[in-house]
PDB file of C-alpha atoms in Angstrom:
ATOM      1  CA  MET A   1      -3.867   4.217  44.712  1.00 89.00           C
ATOM      2  CA  ARG A   2      -2.124   2.929  47.851  1.00 90.00           C
ATOM      3  CA  GLU A   3      -2.807  -0.588  46.609  1.00 91.00           C
ATOM      4  CA  LEU A   4      -1.318   0.403  43.236  1.00 93.00           C
ATOM      5  CA  PHE A   5       1.835   1.696  44.951  1.00 93.00           C
ATOM      6  CA  ARG A   6       2.134  -1.530  46.949  1.00 93.00           C
ATOM      7  CA  HIS A   7       1.783  -3.494  43.731  1.00 93.00           C
ATOM      8  CA  ILE A   8       4.541  -1.454  42.069  1.00 95.00           C
ATOM      9  CA  ARG A   9       6.933  -2.090  44.960  1.00 94.00           C
ATOM     10  CA  LYS A  10       6.097  -5.785  44.931  1.00 94.00           C
ATOM     11  CA  ILE A  11       6.747  -6.406  41.230  1.00 95.00           C
ATOM     12  CA  ALA A  12       9.686  -4.019  40.787  1.00 94.00           C
ATOM     13  CA  ASN A  13      12.336  -6.614  41.652  1.00 92.00           C
ATOM     14  CA  SER A  14      10.984  -9.047  39.080  1.00 91.00           C
ATOM     15  CA  SER A  15      12.034  -9.086  35.434  1.00 91.00           C
ATOM     16  CA  ALA A  16       8.591 -10.299  34.307  1.00 94.00           C
ATOM     17  CA  THR A  17       6.659  -8.388  31.653  1.00 96.00           C
ATOM     18  CA  VAL A  18       4.162  -5.819  32.944  1.00 97.00           C
ATOM     19  CA  LEU A  19       0.918  -4.823  31.204  1.00 97.00           C
ATOM     20  CA  LEU A  20      -0.559  -1.480  32.268  1.00 96.00           C
ATOM     21  CA  LEU A  21      -4.302  -1.114  31.744  1.00 95.00           C
ATOM     22  CA  GLY A  22      -6.299   2.085  31.918  1.00 92.00           C
ATOM     23  CA  GLU A  23      -7.779   5.032  30.086  1.00 92.00           C
ATOM     24  CA  THR A  24      -5.750   7.681  28.296  1.00 91.00           C
ATOM     25  CA  GLY A  25      -4.325  10.300  30.649  1.00 92.00           C
ATOM     26  CA  THR A  26      -4.328   8.203  33.832  1.00 93.00           C
ATOM     27  CA  GLY A  27      -0.539   8.201  34.178  1.00 93.00           C
ATOM     28  CA  LYS A  28       0.497   4.793  32.857  1.00 96.00           C
ATOM     29  CA  GLU A  29       3.921   6.086  31.821  1.00 95.00           C
ATOM     30  CA  LEU A  30       4.523   7.375  35.350  1.00 95.00           C
ATOM     31  CA  VAL A  31       3.704   3.907  36.684  1.00 96.00           C
ATOM     32  CA  ALA A  32       6.130   2.367  34.170  1.00 97.00           C
ATOM     33  CA  ARG A  33       8.860   4.767  35.287  1.00 97.00           C
ATOM     34  CA  ALA A  34       8.149   3.985  38.946  1.00 96.00           C
ATOM     35  CA  VAL A  35       8.527   0.243  38.273  1.00 97.00           C
ATOM     36  CA  HIS A  36      11.817   0.893  36.472  1.00 97.00           C
ATOM     37  CA  GLU A  37      13.213   3.250  39.119  1.00 96.00           C
ATOM     38  CA  GLN A  38      12.508   0.789  41.954  1.00 96.00           C
ATOM     39  CA  SER A  39      13.962  -2.165  40.066  1.00 96.00           C
ATOM     40  CA  PRO A  40      17.527  -3.528  39.889  1.00 95.00           C
ATOM     41  CA  ARG A  41      17.601  -2.058  36.355  1.00 96.00           C
ATOM     42  CA  SER A  42      17.185   1.511  37.618  1.00 96.00           C
ATOM     43  CA  THR A  43      20.730   2.450  36.600  1.00 96.00           C
ATOM     44  CA  GLY A  44      20.002   1.289  33.057  1.00 96.00           C
ATOM     45  CA  PRO A  45      18.052   3.212  30.389  1.00 97.00           C
ATOM     46  CA  PHE A  46      14.300   3.764  30.393  1.00 97.00           C
ATOM     47  CA  VAL A  47      13.220   3.855  26.740  1.00 97.00           C
ATOM     48  CA  ARG A  48       9.705   4.916  25.730  1.00 96.00           C
ATOM     49  CA  VAL A  49       8.017   4.142  22.402  1.00 95.00           C
ATOM     50  CA  ASN A  50       4.540   5.396  21.479  1.00 94.00           C
ATOM     51  CA  CYS A  51       3.407   2.598  19.167  1.00 93.00           C
ATOM     52  CA  GLY A  52       0.287   4.492  18.139  1.00 90.00           C
ATOM     53  CA  ALA A  53       2.170   7.521  16.834  1.00 88.00           C
ATOM     54  CA  LEU A  54       4.078   5.766  14.036  1.00 87.00           C
ATOM     55  CA  SER A  55       3.205   3.900  10.857  1.00 86.00           C
ATOM     56  CA  GLU A  56       4.022   0.194  10.649  1.00 87.00           C
ATOM     57  CA  SER A  57       7.248   0.670   8.678  1.00 84.00           C
ATOM     58  CA  LEU A  58       8.506   3.530  10.857  1.00 87.00           C
ATOM     59  CA  LEU A  59       7.628   1.667  14.048  1.00 92.00           C
ATOM     60  CA  GLU A  60       9.526  -1.432  12.890  1.00 90.00           C
ATOM     61  CA  SER A  61      12.630   0.659  12.240  1.00 89.00           C
ATOM     62  CA  GLU A  62      12.160   2.526  15.514  1.00 90.00           C
ATOM     63  CA  LEU A  63      11.918  -0.690  17.531  1.00 93.00           C
ATOM     64  CA  PHE A  64      14.500  -2.868  15.812  1.00 92.00           C
ATOM     65  CA  GLY A  65      16.743  -0.409  13.968  1.00 87.00           C
ATOM     66  CA  HIS A  66      17.900  -0.767  10.363  1.00 85.00           C
ATOM     67  CA  ILE A  67      21.041  -1.007   8.277  1.00 83.00           C
ATOM     68  CA  LYS A  68      22.203   1.343   5.568  1.00 81.00           C
ATOM     69  CA  GLY A  69      20.292   0.778   2.321  1.00 75.00           C
ATOM     70  CA  ALA A  70      17.490  -1.232   3.952  1.00 69.00           C
ATOM     71  CA  PHE A  71      14.942   1.129   2.398  1.00 74.00           C
ATOM     72  CA  THR A  72      14.747   4.552   0.752  1.00 71.00           C
ATOM     73  CA  ASN A  73      16.474   7.247   2.820  1.00 76.00           C
ATOM     74  CA  ALA A  74      18.196   4.663   5.040  1.00 74.00           C
ATOM     75  CA  ILE A  75      21.529   6.407   4.551  1.00 75.00           C
ATOM     76  CA  GLU A  76      23.229   4.930   7.617  1.00 85.00           C
ATOM     77  CA  ASN A  77      22.897   2.183  10.201  1.00 84.00           C
ATOM     78  CA  ARG A  78      20.514   2.957  13.038  1.00 85.00           C
ATOM     79  CA  THR A  79      20.200   1.420  16.499  1.00 88.00           C
ATOM     80  CA  GLY A  80      16.626   0.520  17.460  1.00 90.00           C
ATOM     81  CA  ARG A  81      14.879   1.176  20.758  1.00 94.00           C
ATOM     82  CA  PHE A  82      15.127  -2.439  21.886  1.00 95.00           C
ATOM     83  CA  GLU A  83      18.886  -2.380  21.427  1.00 94.00           C
ATOM     84  CA  ALA A  84      19.083   0.996  23.187  1.00 95.00           C
ATOM     85  CA  SER A  85      17.174  -0.384  26.203  1.00 96.00           C
ATOM     86  CA  HIS A  86      19.707  -3.180  26.856  1.00 95.00           C
ATOM     87  CA  GLY A  87      20.225  -3.483  30.609  1.00 96.00           C
ATOM     88  CA  GLY A  88      17.172  -1.358  31.342  1.00 96.00           C
ATOM     89  CA  THR A  89      13.456  -1.112  30.553  1.00 97.00           C
ATOM     90  CA  ILE A  90      11.500  -0.483  27.371  1.00 97.00           C
ATOM     91  CA  PHE A  91       7.990   0.986  27.666  1.00 97.00           C
ATOM     92  CA  LEU A  92       5.690   0.189  24.742  1.00 97.00           C
ATOM     93  CA  ASP A  93       2.774   2.612  24.963  1.00 95.00           C
ATOM     94  CA  GLU A  94      -0.469   1.941  23.040  1.00 95.00           C
ATOM     95  CA  ILE A  95       0.578  -1.641  22.324  1.00 95.00           C
ATOM     96  CA  ASN A  96      -2.965  -2.245  21.065  1.00 95.00           C
ATOM     97  CA  SER A  97      -2.198  -0.239  17.898  1.00 93.00           C
ATOM     98  CA  VAL A  98       0.627  -2.530  16.704  1.00 94.00           C
ATOM     99  CA  SER A  99      -0.058  -4.220  13.342  1.00 93.00           C
ATOM    100  CA  PRO A 100      -0.408  -8.031  13.082  1.00 92.00           C
ATOM    101  CA  THR A 101       2.941  -8.247  11.250  1.00 91.00           C
ATOM    102  CA  LEU A 102       4.799  -6.445  14.003  1.00 93.00           C
ATOM    103  CA  GLN A 103       2.945  -8.424  16.653  1.00 95.00           C
ATOM    104  CA  VAL A 104       4.730 -11.532  15.372  1.00 94.00           C
ATOM    105  CA  LYS A 105       8.128  -9.842  15.723  1.00 93.00           C
ATOM    106  CA  LEU A 106       7.302  -8.547  19.188  1.00 95.00           C
ATOM    107  CA  LEU A 107       6.308 -12.044  20.235  1.00 95.00           C
ATOM    108  CA  ARG A 108       9.735 -13.299  19.232  1.00 94.00           C
ATOM    109  CA  VAL A 109      11.480 -10.616  21.300  1.00 94.00           C
ATOM    110  CA  LEU A 110       9.355 -11.540  24.298  1.00 94.00           C
ATOM    111  CA  GLN A 111      10.045 -15.245  23.890  1.00 93.00           C
ATOM    112  CA  GLU A 112      13.655 -15.279  22.718  1.00 92.00           C
ATOM    113  CA  GLN A 113      15.016 -11.819  23.640  1.00 92.00           C
ATOM    114  CA  GLU A 114      16.440 -11.491  20.139  1.00 93.00           C
ATOM    115  CA  PHE A 115      15.696  -9.806  16.791  1.00 91.00           C
ATOM    116  CA  GLU A 116      17.242  -8.563  13.541  1.00 89.00           C
ATOM    117  CA  ARG A 117      17.545  -5.004  12.339  1.00 88.00           C
ATOM    118  CA  VAL A 118      15.473  -4.158   9.257  1.00 88.00           C
ATOM    119  CA  GLY A 119      17.390  -5.284   6.185  1.00 86.00           C
ATOM    120  CA  ASP A 120      19.940  -7.331   8.173  1.00 85.00           C
ATOM    121  CA  SER A 121      20.323 -11.068   8.814  1.00 86.00           C
ATOM    122  CA  LYS A 122      22.475 -10.718  11.924  1.00 90.00           C
ATOM    123  CA  THR A 123      20.640 -11.701  15.107  1.00 92.00           C
ATOM    124  CA  ILE A 124      20.954  -9.306  18.049  1.00 93.00           C
ATOM    125  CA  SER A 125      20.332 -10.456  21.622  1.00 94.00           C
ATOM    126  CA  VAL A 126      18.949  -7.988  24.134  1.00 94.00           C
ATOM    127  CA  ASP A 127      18.396  -8.020  27.893  1.00 95.00           C
ATOM    128  CA  CYS A 128      15.612  -5.615  28.773  1.00 96.00           C
ATOM    129  CA  ARG A 129      12.400  -5.593  30.751  1.00 96.00           C
ATOM    130  CA  ILE A 130       9.273  -4.957  28.730  1.00 97.00           C
ATOM    131  CA  ILE A 131       6.423  -2.852  30.106  1.00 97.00           C
ATOM    132  CA  ALA A 132       3.468  -2.400  27.759  1.00 97.00           C
ATOM    133  CA  ALA A 133       0.407  -0.186  28.111  1.00 97.00           C
ATOM    134  CA  THR A 134      -3.015  -0.209  26.494  1.00 95.00           C
ATOM    135  CA  ASN A 135      -6.168   1.887  26.701  1.00 91.00           C
ATOM    136  CA  ARG A 136      -8.127  -0.845  24.918  1.00 91.00           C
ATOM    137  CA  ASP A 137      -9.400  -4.209  26.137  1.00 92.00           C
ATOM    138  CA  LEU A 138      -6.840  -6.609  24.637  1.00 94.00           C
ATOM    139  CA  ALA A 139      -8.906  -9.660  25.594  1.00 93.00           C
ATOM    140  CA  GLU A 140     -11.778  -8.246  23.533  1.00 92.00           C
ATOM    141  CA  MET A 141      -9.375  -7.548  20.660  1.00 94.00           C
ATOM    142  CA  VAL A 142      -8.209 -11.171  20.839  1.00 95.00           C
ATOM    143  CA  GLU A 143     -11.824 -12.305  20.506  1.00 93.00           C
ATOM    144  CA  LYS A 144     -12.210 -10.079  17.446  1.00 91.00           C
ATOM    145  CA  GLU A 145      -8.942 -11.486  16.068  1.00 92.00           C
ATOM    146  CA  SER A 146      -7.302  -8.062  15.854  1.00 92.00           C
ATOM    147  CA  PHE A 147      -4.663  -8.949  18.443  1.00 95.00           C
ATOM    148  CA  ARG A 148      -2.655 -12.171  18.687  1.00 95.00           C
ATOM    149  CA  GLU A 149      -3.725 -14.427  21.550  1.00 96.00           C
ATOM    150  CA  ASP A 150      -0.188 -15.733  22.180  1.00 95.00           C
ATOM    151  CA  LEU A 151       1.206 -12.193  22.350  1.00 96.00           C
ATOM    152  CA  TYR A 152      -1.567 -11.173  24.731  1.00 96.00           C
ATOM    153  CA  TYR A 153      -0.680 -13.952  27.168  1.00 95.00           C
ATOM    154  CA  ARG A 154       3.005 -13.094  26.904  1.00 95.00           C
ATOM    155  CA  LEU A 155       2.252  -9.480  27.785  1.00 96.00           C
ATOM    156  CA  ASN A 156      -0.331 -10.161  30.478  1.00 95.00           C
ATOM    157  CA  VAL A 157       2.065 -11.676  33.024  1.00 95.00           C
ATOM    158  CA  LEU A 158       1.806  -8.899  35.610  1.00 95.00           C
ATOM    159  CA  PRO A 159      -1.253  -6.758  34.794  1.00 95.00           C
ATOM    160  CA  ILE A 160      -1.706  -3.456  36.632  1.00 94.00           C
ATOM    161  CA  TYR A 161      -4.898  -1.416  36.352  1.00 94.00           C
ATOM    162  CA  VAL A 162      -4.416   2.349  36.641  1.00 94.00           C
ATOM    163  CA  PRO A 163      -7.760   3.806  37.799  1.00 93.00           C
ATOM    164  CA  ALA A 164      -9.484   6.734  36.124  1.00 93.00           C
ATOM    165  CA  LEU A 165      -9.471  10.049  37.972  1.00 94.00           C
ATOM    166  CA  ARG A 166     -13.254   9.963  38.443  1.00 91.00           C
ATOM    167  CA  ASP A 167     -12.781   6.742  40.438  1.00 91.00           C
ATOM    168  CA  ARG A 168     -10.342   8.387  42.873  1.00 92.00           C
ATOM    169  CA  ARG A 169     -11.780  11.849  43.393  1.00 92.00           C
ATOM    170  CA  GLU A 170     -10.246  12.049  46.867  1.00 93.00           C
ATOM    171  CA  ASP A 171      -6.889  12.542  45.100  1.00 94.00           C
ATOM    172  CA  ILE A 172      -8.053  15.662  43.237  1.00 95.00           C
ATOM    173  CA  PRO A 173      -7.179  18.253  45.960  1.00 95.00           C
ATOM    174  CA  ASP A 174      -3.631  16.850  46.265  1.00 96.00           C
ATOM    175  CA  LEU A 175      -3.191  16.767  42.493  1.00 96.00           C
ATOM    176  CA  VAL A 176      -4.472  20.329  42.214  1.00 96.00           C
ATOM    177  CA  ARG A 177      -1.957  21.518  44.830  1.00 95.00           C
ATOM    178  CA  PHE A 178       0.848  19.663  43.053  1.00 96.00           C
ATOM    179  CA  PHE A 179       0.061  21.168  39.637  1.00 96.00           C
ATOM    180  CA  VAL A 180      -0.531  24.659  41.080  1.00 95.00           C
ATOM    181  CA  ASN A 181       2.926  24.605  42.693  1.00 94.00           C
ATOM    182  CA  ARG A 182       4.547  23.208  39.548  1.00 94.00           C
ATOM    183  CA  TYR A 183       3.064  25.664  37.059  1.00 93.00           C
ATOM    184  CA  ALA A 184       3.291  28.658  39.373  1.00 93.00           C
ATOM    185  CA  ILE A 185       7.060  28.109  39.498  1.00 94.00           C
ATOM    186  CA  GLU A 186       7.316  27.468  35.748  1.00 92.00           C
ATOM    187  CA  ASN A 187       5.356  30.646  34.951  1.00 91.00           C
ATOM    188  CA  GLN A 188       6.952  32.736  37.708  1.00 91.00           C
ATOM    189  CA  ARG A 189       3.632  33.368  39.406  1.00 91.00           C
ATOM    190  CA  ILE A 190       2.658  33.485  43.076  1.00 90.00           C
ATOM    191  CA  ILE A 191      -0.600  31.556  43.543  1.00 90.00           C
ATOM    192  CA  ALA A 192      -1.617  31.349  47.195  1.00 88.00           C
ATOM    193  CA  SER A 193      -4.819  29.331  46.928  1.00 91.00           C
ATOM    194  CA  VAL A 194      -7.617  27.721  44.942  1.00 94.00           C
ATOM    195  CA  THR A 195     -11.087  28.934  45.964  1.00 94.00           C
ATOM    196  CA  SER A 196     -13.439  26.437  47.554  1.00 93.00           C
ATOM    197  CA  GLU A 197     -15.910  27.002  44.707  1.00 93.00           C
ATOM    198  CA  ALA A 198     -13.291  26.148  42.076  1.00 94.00           C
ATOM    199  CA  LEU A 199     -12.207  23.061  44.007  1.00 94.00           C
ATOM    200  CA  SER A 200     -15.847  21.932  44.297  1.00 92.00           C
ATOM    201  CA  TYR A 201     -16.234  22.108  40.520  1.00 93.00           C
ATOM    202  CA  LEU A 202     -12.979  20.211  40.006  1.00 94.00           C
ATOM    203  CA  LYS A 203     -14.084  17.454  42.399  1.00 92.00           C
ATOM    204  CA  ALA A 204     -17.504  17.112  40.748  1.00 90.00           C
ATOM    205  CA  TYR A 205     -16.334  16.981  37.117  1.00 90.00           C
ATOM    206  CA  LEU A 206     -16.162  13.560  35.401  1.00 89.00           C
ATOM    207  CA  TRP A 207     -12.658  14.041  33.880  1.00 92.00           C
ATOM    208  CA  PRO A 208     -12.872  12.111  30.599  1.00 90.00           C
ATOM    209  CA  GLY A 209      -9.260  13.131  29.945  1.00 91.00           C
ATOM    210  CA  ASN A 210      -8.196  12.061  33.452  1.00 94.00           C
ATOM    211  CA  VAL A 211      -5.124  13.526  35.190  1.00 95.00           C
ATOM    212  CA  ARG A 212      -3.736  14.939  31.943  1.00 93.00           C
ATOM    213  CA  GLU A 213      -6.911  16.997  31.467  1.00 94.00           C
ATOM    214  CA  LEU A 214      -6.726  18.292  35.054  1.00 96.00           C
ATOM    215  CA  GLN A 215      -3.076  19.190  34.522  1.00 95.00           C
ATOM    216  CA  ASN A 216      -3.887  21.208  31.391  1.00 95.00           C
ATOM    217  CA  TYR A 217      -6.719  23.142  33.048  1.00 95.00           C
ATOM    218  CA  ILE A 218      -4.603  24.052  36.076  1.00 95.00           C
ATOM    219  CA  GLU A 219      -1.773  25.262  33.855  1.00 94.00           C
ATOM    220  CA  ARG A 220      -4.216  27.404  31.873  1.00 94.00           C
ATOM    221  CA  ALA A 221      -5.710  28.851  35.073  1.00 94.00           C
ATOM    222  CA  ILE A 222      -2.237  29.762  36.355  1.00 94.00           C
ATOM    223  CA  VAL A 223      -1.432  31.626  33.140  1.00 92.00           C
ATOM    224  CA  LEU A 224      -4.781  33.476  33.054  1.00 92.00           C
ATOM    225  CA  ALA A 225      -5.033  34.356  36.765  1.00 91.00           C
ATOM    226  CA  ASP A 226      -4.942  38.092  37.512  1.00 89.00           C
ATOM    227  CA  GLY A 227      -4.406  37.753  41.249  1.00 88.00           C
ATOM    228  CA  ASP A 228      -2.902  35.223  43.612  1.00 91.00           C
ATOM    229  CA  GLU A 229      -5.743  32.693  43.558  1.00 92.00           C
ATOM    230  CA  ILE A 230      -7.504  30.398  41.129  1.00 94.00           C
ATOM    231  CA  SER A 231     -11.213  31.150  41.041  1.00 93.00           C
ATOM    232  CA  ALA A 232     -14.023  29.190  39.404  1.00 93.00           C
ATOM    233  CA  GLU A 233     -14.183  31.712  36.549  1.00 92.00           C
ATOM    234  CA  LEU A 234     -10.762  30.547  35.368  1.00 93.00           C
ATOM    235  CA  LEU A 235     -12.022  27.007  34.759  1.00 93.00           C
ATOM    236  CA  PRO A 236     -13.527  25.930  31.408  1.00 90.00           C
ATOM    237  CA  SER A 237     -17.287  26.401  31.219  1.00 87.00           C
ATOM    238  CA  HIS A 238     -18.016  22.674  30.896  1.00 86.00           C
ATOM    239  CA  VAL A 239     -16.069  21.957  34.108  1.00 90.00           C
ATOM    240  CA  ARG A 240     -18.443  24.410  35.813  1.00 86.00           C
ATOM    241  CA  GLY A 241     -21.407  22.492  34.422  1.00 77.00           C
ATOM    242  CA  GLU A 242     -22.133  24.899  31.593  1.00 61.00           C
ATOM    243  CA  ALA A 243     -22.384  23.707  27.985  1.00 46.00           C
ATOM    244  CA  PRO A 244     -19.611  25.348  25.947  1.00 44.00           C
ATOM    245  CA  VAL A 245     -20.572  27.161  22.773  1.00 39.00           C
ATOM    246  CA  ARG A 246     -19.052  24.492  20.558  1.00 45.00           C
ATOM    247  CA  PHE A 247     -21.641  21.956  21.738  1.00 45.00           C
ATOM    248  CA  GLY A 248     -24.575  24.036  20.514  1.00 47.00           C
ATOM    249  CA  ARG A 249     -24.666  22.429  17.079  1.00 51.00           C
ATOM    250  CA  VAL A 250     -24.398  18.958  18.567  1.00 52.00           C
ATOM    251  CA  ARG A 251     -27.349  19.692  20.839  1.00 53.00           C
ATOM    252  CA  THR A 252     -29.384  20.817  17.837  1.00 56.00           C
ATOM    253  CA  GLU A 253     -28.437  17.658  15.946  1.00 55.00           C
ATOM    254  CA  LEU A 254     -29.381  15.519  18.939  1.00 57.00           C
ATOM    255  CA  GLN A 255     -32.758  17.225  19.304  1.00 58.00           C
ATOM    256  CA  SER A 256     -33.506  16.737  15.595  1.00 62.00           C
ATOM    257  CA  LEU A 257     -32.409  13.125  15.770  1.00 58.00           C
ATOM    258  CA  CYS A 258     -34.576  12.371  18.809  1.00 59.00           C
ATOM    259  CA  ALA A 259     -37.553  14.005  17.096  1.00 60.00           C
ATOM    260  CA  GLU A 260     -36.963  11.767  14.096  1.00 60.00           C
ATOM    261  CA  LEU A 261     -36.732   8.686  16.312  1.00 56.00           C
ATOM    262  CA  VAL A 262     -39.986   9.612  18.029  1.00 55.00           C
ATOM    263  CA  SER A 263     -41.676   9.984  14.641  1.00 57.00           C
ATOM    264  CA  ARG A 264     -40.541   6.457  13.811  1.00 55.00           C
ATOM    265  CA  GLY A 265     -42.125   5.136  16.958  1.00 53.00           C
ATOM    266  CA  LEU A 266     -38.827   4.254  18.610  1.00 52.00           C
ATOM    267  CA  SER A 267     -39.711   6.185  21.745  1.00 49.00           C
ATOM    268  CA  GLU A 268     -42.242   3.482  22.639  1.00 50.00           C
ATOM    269  CA  VAL A 269     -39.680   1.410  24.453  1.00 47.00           C
ATOM    270  CA  ALA A 270     -40.573  -1.640  26.500  1.00 45.00           C
ATOM    271  CA  GLU A 271     -39.941  -1.521  30.248  1.00 44.00           C
ATOM    272  CA  ASP A 272     -37.122  -4.050  30.119  1.00 45.00           C
ATOM    273  CA  GLY A 273     -33.561  -2.650  30.230  1.00 48.00           C
ATOM    274  CA  ALA A 274     -32.344  -4.430  27.117  1.00 45.00           C
ATOM    275  CA  SER A 275     -34.832  -2.687  24.833  1.00 50.00           C
ATOM    276  CA  HIS A 276     -34.054   0.683  26.371  1.00 53.00           C
ATOM    277  CA  GLU A 277     -30.320   0.074  25.996  1.00 59.00           C
ATOM    278  CA  ALA A 278     -30.783  -0.906  22.357  1.00 63.00           C
ATOM    279  CA  VAL A 279     -32.636   2.318  21.540  1.00 62.00           C
ATOM    280  CA  MET A 280     -30.129   4.481  23.412  1.00 68.00           C
ATOM    281  CA  GLY A 281     -27.376   2.735  21.481  1.00 73.00           C
ATOM    282  CA  LEU A 282     -29.153   3.596  18.253  1.00 73.00           C
ATOM    283  CA  VAL A 283     -29.423   7.256  19.323  1.00 76.00           C
ATOM    284  CA  GLU A 284     -25.709   7.371  20.101  1.00 80.00           C
ATOM    285  CA  ARG A 285     -24.807   5.622  16.856  1.00 82.00           C
ATOM    286  CA  GLU A 286     -26.836   7.998  14.712  1.00 81.00           C
ATOM    287  CA  LEU A 287     -25.536  11.074  16.521  1.00 83.00           C
ATOM    288  CA  ILE A 288     -21.911  10.019  16.121  1.00 86.00           C
ATOM    289  CA  LEU A 289     -22.548   9.262  12.446  1.00 85.00           C
ATOM    290  CA  GLN A 290     -24.114  12.686  11.833  1.00 82.00           C
ATOM    291  CA  VAL A 291     -21.278  14.566  13.523  1.00 83.00           C
ATOM    292  CA  LEU A 292     -18.674  12.437  11.737  1.00 83.00           C
ATOM    293  CA  ARG A 293     -20.224  13.330   8.400  1.00 82.00           C
ATOM    294  CA  SER A 294     -20.401  17.022   9.297  1.00 79.00           C
ATOM    295  CA  CYS A 295     -16.660  16.864  10.073  1.00 80.00           C
ATOM    296  CA  GLN A 296     -15.902  15.019   6.812  1.00 78.00           C
ATOM    297  CA  GLY A 297     -14.815  11.950   8.780  1.00 82.00           C
ATOM    298  CA  THR A 298     -12.164  13.803  10.825  1.00 83.00           C
ATOM    299  CA  GLN A 299     -12.142  11.992  14.143  1.00 84.00           C
ATOM    300  CA  THR A 300     -10.271  14.687  16.084  1.00 80.00           C
ATOM    301  CA  LYS A 301     -12.882  17.339  15.216  1.00 79.00           C
ATOM    302  CA  THR A 302     -15.722  14.890  15.840  1.00 83.00           C
ATOM    303  CA  ALA A 303     -14.406  13.940  19.281  1.00 81.00           C
ATOM    304  CA  SER A 304     -14.019  17.627  20.177  1.00 76.00           C
ATOM    305  CA  LYS A 305     -17.607  18.418  19.156  1.00 78.00           C
ATOM    306  CA  LEU A 306     -18.972  15.441  21.061  1.00 80.00           C
ATOM    307  CA  GLY A 307     -16.936  16.238  24.171  1.00 74.00           C
ATOM    308  CA  ILE A 308     -15.188  12.861  24.307  1.00 80.00           C
ATOM    309  CA  ASN A 309     -11.569  11.890  23.791  1.00 76.00           C
ATOM    310  CA  ARG A 310     -10.379  10.545  20.448  1.00 77.00           C
ATOM    311  CA  ASN A 311      -9.699   7.014  21.718  1.00 77.00           C
ATOM    312  CA  THR A 312     -13.252   6.715  23.054  1.00 81.00           C
ATOM    313  CA  LEU A 313     -14.616   7.901  19.703  1.00 85.00           C
ATOM    314  CA  HIS A 314     -12.378   5.455  17.802  1.00 83.00           C
ATOM    315  CA  LYS A 315     -13.706   2.555  19.898  1.00 83.00           C
ATOM    316  CA  LYS A 316     -17.322   3.608  19.338  1.00 84.00           C
ATOM    317  CA  ILE A 317     -16.724   3.893  15.581  1.00 86.00           C
ATOM    318  CA  GLU A 318     -15.391   0.335  15.595  1.00 83.00           C
ATOM    319  CA  ASP A 319     -18.200  -0.961  17.835  1.00 80.00           C
ATOM    320  CA  TYR A 320     -20.890   0.633  15.666  1.00 82.00           C
ATOM    321  CA  ARG A 321     -19.019  -0.186  12.417  1.00 82.00           C
ATOM    322  CA  LEU A 322     -19.239   3.366  11.122  1.00 85.00           C
ATOM    323  CA  HIS A 323     -16.082   3.454   8.986  1.00 75.00           C
ATOM    324  CA  ASP A 324     -17.836   3.035   5.641  1.00 70.00           C
ATOM    325  CA  GLU A 325     -21.019   4.952   6.475  1.00 70.00           C
ATOM    326  CA  ALA A 326     -19.115   8.051   7.596  1.00 64.00           C
ATOM    327  CA  ARG A 327     -17.533   8.550   4.169  1.00 63.00           C
TER     328      ARG A 327
END
């Protein structure tokens, strides 16, 4: 993390495009804000756009704006986020989710610093720094032709990797203290300490949801605490190493699946790692498929039952090509 902070200070004075890499919940937006606040553009606006939260048409209007009558319900002219970020920084979160059509328009903004509002022919010039973030491997997406190679190279000028929380466990005690102080004040509580047992569980947990997950659990513990300390009992059961009730059905499905695989003879795996990896991949694929079907293809419910975040599930569905089979 100290190396990350040094990197932020080093690149802040540049106007070059930054690409933030890392899992969901690691704090990529905080890094983007830190770059902006230490840059010569700090007095200008910091504009954030979550590209994964909007449909293609809405995202285009959000980024570039539109004129009155450009489409149904466009009852007045609207300034886009790029125009609003003039003189400052625009942060494009989940850039990996942008459609191929919009990728072309983003490439033009990166190259020429200009665009047109939706439905207009007037070209607008903009002076803003672009910081993009992704929780997917864009190089891999380029290979699969789901992301433009030229856009990737335009974005990947100054890449910064934001490490997962499990890779910097020494930060957990400081983060816990920070969130305890923050949420104790917000909830008008006096919390004097976190027990050593609770802290041990927090340091041992894998944190698939990263800092955001830790933040949520500390806030919940503050609200539920009866006294002036956070004890282990206030942490979710799976953080304490216990399987939560909601995983019971998944365990049953996994046991049935493994029994079926054994009956097929797939347990007789060769000693080499590749064969073992292939069979374990098959187990994972079949389990995900079963749970997906039981949830009628709803990825949010499936991810919750499997105990993984939705982005991880989405990637596995793509890797295993389960879209059609899950229906």
